[in-house]
PDB file of C-alpha atoms in Angstrom:
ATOM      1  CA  UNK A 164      18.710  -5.787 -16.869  1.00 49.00           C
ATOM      2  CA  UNK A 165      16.424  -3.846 -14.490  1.00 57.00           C
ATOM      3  CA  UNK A 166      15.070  -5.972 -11.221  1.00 67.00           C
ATOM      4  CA  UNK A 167      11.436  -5.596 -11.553  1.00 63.00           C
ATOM      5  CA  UNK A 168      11.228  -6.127  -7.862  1.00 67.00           C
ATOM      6  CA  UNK A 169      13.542  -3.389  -6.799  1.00 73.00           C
ATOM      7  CA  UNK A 170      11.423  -0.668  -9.177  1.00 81.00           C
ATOM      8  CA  UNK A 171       8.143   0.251  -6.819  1.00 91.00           C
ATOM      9  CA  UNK A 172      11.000   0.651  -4.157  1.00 93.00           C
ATOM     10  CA  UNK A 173      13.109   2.681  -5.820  1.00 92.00           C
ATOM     11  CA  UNK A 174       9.890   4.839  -7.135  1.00 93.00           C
ATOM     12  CA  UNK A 175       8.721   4.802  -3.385  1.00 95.00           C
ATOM     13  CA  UNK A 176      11.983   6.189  -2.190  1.00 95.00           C
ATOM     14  CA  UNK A 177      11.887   9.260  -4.814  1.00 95.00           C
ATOM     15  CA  UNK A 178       8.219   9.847  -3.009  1.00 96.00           C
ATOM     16  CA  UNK A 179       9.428   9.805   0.541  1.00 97.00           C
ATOM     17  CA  UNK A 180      12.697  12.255  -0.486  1.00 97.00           C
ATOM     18  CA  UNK A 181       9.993  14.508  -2.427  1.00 97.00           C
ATOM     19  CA  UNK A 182       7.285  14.398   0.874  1.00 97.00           C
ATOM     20  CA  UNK A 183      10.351  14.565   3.465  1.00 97.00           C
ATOM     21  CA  UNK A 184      11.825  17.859   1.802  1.00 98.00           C
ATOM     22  CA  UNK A 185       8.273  19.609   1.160  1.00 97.00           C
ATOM     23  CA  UNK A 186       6.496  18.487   4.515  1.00 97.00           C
ATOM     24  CA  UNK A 187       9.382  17.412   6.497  1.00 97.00           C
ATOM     25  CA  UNK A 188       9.183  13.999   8.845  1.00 96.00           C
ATOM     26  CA  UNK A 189       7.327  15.514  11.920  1.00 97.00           C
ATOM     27  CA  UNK A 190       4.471  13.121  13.913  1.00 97.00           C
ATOM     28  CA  UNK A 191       1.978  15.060  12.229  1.00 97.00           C
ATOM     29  CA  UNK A 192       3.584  14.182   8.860  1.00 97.00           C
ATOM     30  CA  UNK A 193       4.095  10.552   9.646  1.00 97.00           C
ATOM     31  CA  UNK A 194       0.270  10.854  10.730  1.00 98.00           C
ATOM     32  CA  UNK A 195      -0.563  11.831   7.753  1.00 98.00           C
ATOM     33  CA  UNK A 196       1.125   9.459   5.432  1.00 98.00           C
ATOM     34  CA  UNK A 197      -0.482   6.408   7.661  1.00 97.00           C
ATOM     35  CA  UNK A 198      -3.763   8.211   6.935  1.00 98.00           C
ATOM     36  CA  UNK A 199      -3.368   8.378   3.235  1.00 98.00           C
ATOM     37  CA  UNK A 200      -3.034   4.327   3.753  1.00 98.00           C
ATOM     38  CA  UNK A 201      -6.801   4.628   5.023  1.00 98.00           C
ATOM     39  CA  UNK A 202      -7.647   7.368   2.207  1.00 98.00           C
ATOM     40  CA  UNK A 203      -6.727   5.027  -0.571  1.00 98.00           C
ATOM     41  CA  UNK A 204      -8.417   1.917   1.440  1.00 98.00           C
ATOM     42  CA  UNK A 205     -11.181   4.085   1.213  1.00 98.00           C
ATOM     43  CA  UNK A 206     -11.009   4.354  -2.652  1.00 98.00           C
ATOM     44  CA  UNK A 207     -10.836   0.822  -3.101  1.00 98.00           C
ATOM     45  CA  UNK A 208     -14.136   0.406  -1.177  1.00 98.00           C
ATOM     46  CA  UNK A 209     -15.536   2.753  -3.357  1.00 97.00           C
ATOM     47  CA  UNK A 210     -14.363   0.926  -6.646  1.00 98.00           C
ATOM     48  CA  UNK A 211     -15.675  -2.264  -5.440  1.00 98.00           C
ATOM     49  CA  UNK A 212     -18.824  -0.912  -4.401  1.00 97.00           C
ATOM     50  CA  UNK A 213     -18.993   1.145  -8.235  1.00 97.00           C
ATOM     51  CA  UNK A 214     -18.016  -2.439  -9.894  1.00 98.00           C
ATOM     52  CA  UNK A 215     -20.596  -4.474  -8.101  1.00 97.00           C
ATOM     53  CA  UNK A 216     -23.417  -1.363  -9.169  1.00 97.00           C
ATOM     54  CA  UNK A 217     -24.474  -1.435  -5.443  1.00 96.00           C
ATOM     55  CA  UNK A 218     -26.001   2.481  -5.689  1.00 92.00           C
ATOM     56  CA  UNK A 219     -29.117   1.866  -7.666  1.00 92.00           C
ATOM     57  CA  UNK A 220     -28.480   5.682  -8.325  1.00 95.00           C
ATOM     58  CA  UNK A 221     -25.412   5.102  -9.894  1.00 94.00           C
ATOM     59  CA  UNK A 222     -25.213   1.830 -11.485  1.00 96.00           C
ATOM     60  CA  UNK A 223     -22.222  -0.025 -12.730  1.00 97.00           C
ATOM     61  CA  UNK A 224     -19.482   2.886 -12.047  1.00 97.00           C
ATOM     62  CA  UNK A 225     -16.059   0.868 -12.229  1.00 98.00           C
ATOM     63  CA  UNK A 226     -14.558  -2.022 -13.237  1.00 98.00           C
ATOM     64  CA  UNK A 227     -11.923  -4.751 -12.137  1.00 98.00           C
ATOM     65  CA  UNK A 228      -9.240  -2.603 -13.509  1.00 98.00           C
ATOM     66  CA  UNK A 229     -10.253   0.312 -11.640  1.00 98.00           C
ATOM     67  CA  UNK A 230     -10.523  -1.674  -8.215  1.00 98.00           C
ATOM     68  CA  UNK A 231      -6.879  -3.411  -9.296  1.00 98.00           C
ATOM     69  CA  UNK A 232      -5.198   0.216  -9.840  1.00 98.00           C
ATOM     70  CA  UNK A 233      -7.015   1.502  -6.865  1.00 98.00           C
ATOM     71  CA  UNK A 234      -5.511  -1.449  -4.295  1.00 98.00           C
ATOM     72  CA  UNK A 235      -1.621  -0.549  -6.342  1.00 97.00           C
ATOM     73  CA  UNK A 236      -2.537   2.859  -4.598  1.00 97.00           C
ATOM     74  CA  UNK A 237      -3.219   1.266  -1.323  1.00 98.00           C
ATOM     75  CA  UNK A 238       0.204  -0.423  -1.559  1.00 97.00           C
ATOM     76  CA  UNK A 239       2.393   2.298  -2.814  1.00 96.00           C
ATOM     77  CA  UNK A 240       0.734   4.759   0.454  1.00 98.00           C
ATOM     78  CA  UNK A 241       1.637   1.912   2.768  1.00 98.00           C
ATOM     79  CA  UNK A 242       5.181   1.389   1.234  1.00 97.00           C
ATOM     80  CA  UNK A 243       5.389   5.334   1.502  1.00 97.00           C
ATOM     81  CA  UNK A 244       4.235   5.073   5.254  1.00 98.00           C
ATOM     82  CA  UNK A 245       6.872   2.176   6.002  1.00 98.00           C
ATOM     83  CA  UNK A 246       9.640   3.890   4.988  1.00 95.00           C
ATOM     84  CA  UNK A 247       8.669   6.029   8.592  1.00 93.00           C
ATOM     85  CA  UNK A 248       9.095   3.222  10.725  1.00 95.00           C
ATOM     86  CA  UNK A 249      11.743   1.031   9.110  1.00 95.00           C
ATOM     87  CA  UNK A 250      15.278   1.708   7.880  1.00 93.00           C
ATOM     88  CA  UNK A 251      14.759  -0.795   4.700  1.00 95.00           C
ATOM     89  CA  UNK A 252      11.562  -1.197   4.192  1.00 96.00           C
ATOM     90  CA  UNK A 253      12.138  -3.663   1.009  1.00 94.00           C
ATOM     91  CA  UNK A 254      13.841  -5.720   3.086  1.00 94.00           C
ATOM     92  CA  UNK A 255      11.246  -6.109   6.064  1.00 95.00           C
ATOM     93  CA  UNK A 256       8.573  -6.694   3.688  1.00 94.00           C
ATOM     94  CA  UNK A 257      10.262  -9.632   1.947  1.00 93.00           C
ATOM     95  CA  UNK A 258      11.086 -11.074   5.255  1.00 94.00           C
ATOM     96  CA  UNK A 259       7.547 -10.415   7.308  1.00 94.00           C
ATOM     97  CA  UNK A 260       6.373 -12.174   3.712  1.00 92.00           C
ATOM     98  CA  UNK A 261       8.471 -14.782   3.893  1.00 92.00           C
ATOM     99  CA  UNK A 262       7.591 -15.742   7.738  1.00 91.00           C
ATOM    100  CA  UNK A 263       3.768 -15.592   6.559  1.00 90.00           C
ATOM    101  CA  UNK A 264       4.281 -18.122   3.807  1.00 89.00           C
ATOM    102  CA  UNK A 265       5.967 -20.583   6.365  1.00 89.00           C
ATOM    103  CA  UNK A 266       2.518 -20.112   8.927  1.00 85.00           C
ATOM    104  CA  UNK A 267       0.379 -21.236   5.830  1.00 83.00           C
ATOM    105  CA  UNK A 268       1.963 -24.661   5.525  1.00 80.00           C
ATOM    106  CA  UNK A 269       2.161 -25.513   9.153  1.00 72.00           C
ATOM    107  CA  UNK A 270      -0.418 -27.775  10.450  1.00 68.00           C
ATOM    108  CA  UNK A 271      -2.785 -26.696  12.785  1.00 64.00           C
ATOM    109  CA  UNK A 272      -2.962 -27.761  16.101  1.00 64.00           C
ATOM    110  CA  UNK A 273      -5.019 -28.753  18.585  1.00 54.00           C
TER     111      UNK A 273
END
């Protein structure tokens, strides 16, 4: 049985091997991969703003599935980007998620 979890990172890695062979892994290229993080942000503004028919121009544009599909792209660029700064990537994410979950049920102090 396939591990659900451990598809977008094996899909991720295929990227990065396809973008280090074409472009190599020079600063500019690592530049560039932490700016397609802001590109697709970008796109996910311009969902939301399409589903919420804020251009009176334009109307109703997108919907929740197009702002839901957009924000996948958001993670898959920053997964992409990670793999630049981080030898396992899957496994810093699960633990930098982990120590997150333990801040939300601490109580606050004074």
């Amino acid at each position: 049985m396939t591990d659900i979890n451990a598809l977008p990172w094996s899909h991720v890695r295929s990227i990065v091997a396809h973008l280090d062979a074409r472009n190599g892994t020079d600063p500019d290229e690592i530049a560039m991969r932490l700016l397609k993080v802001t590109e697709e942000a970008g796109e996910v503004a311009q969902a939301y703003i399409g589903m919420q028919g804020q251009n009176p121009r334009k109307g109703i544009t997108h919907s929740r599935a197009d702002v839901a599909v957009e924000l996948c792209d958001v993670i898959l660029s920053a997964m992409v980007a990670l793999h630049s700064f981080e030898d396992d990537p899957a496994e810093l994410l699960a633990f930098d998620a982990k120590h997150k979950a333990t801040r939300l049920h601490r109580p606050i102090s004074a």
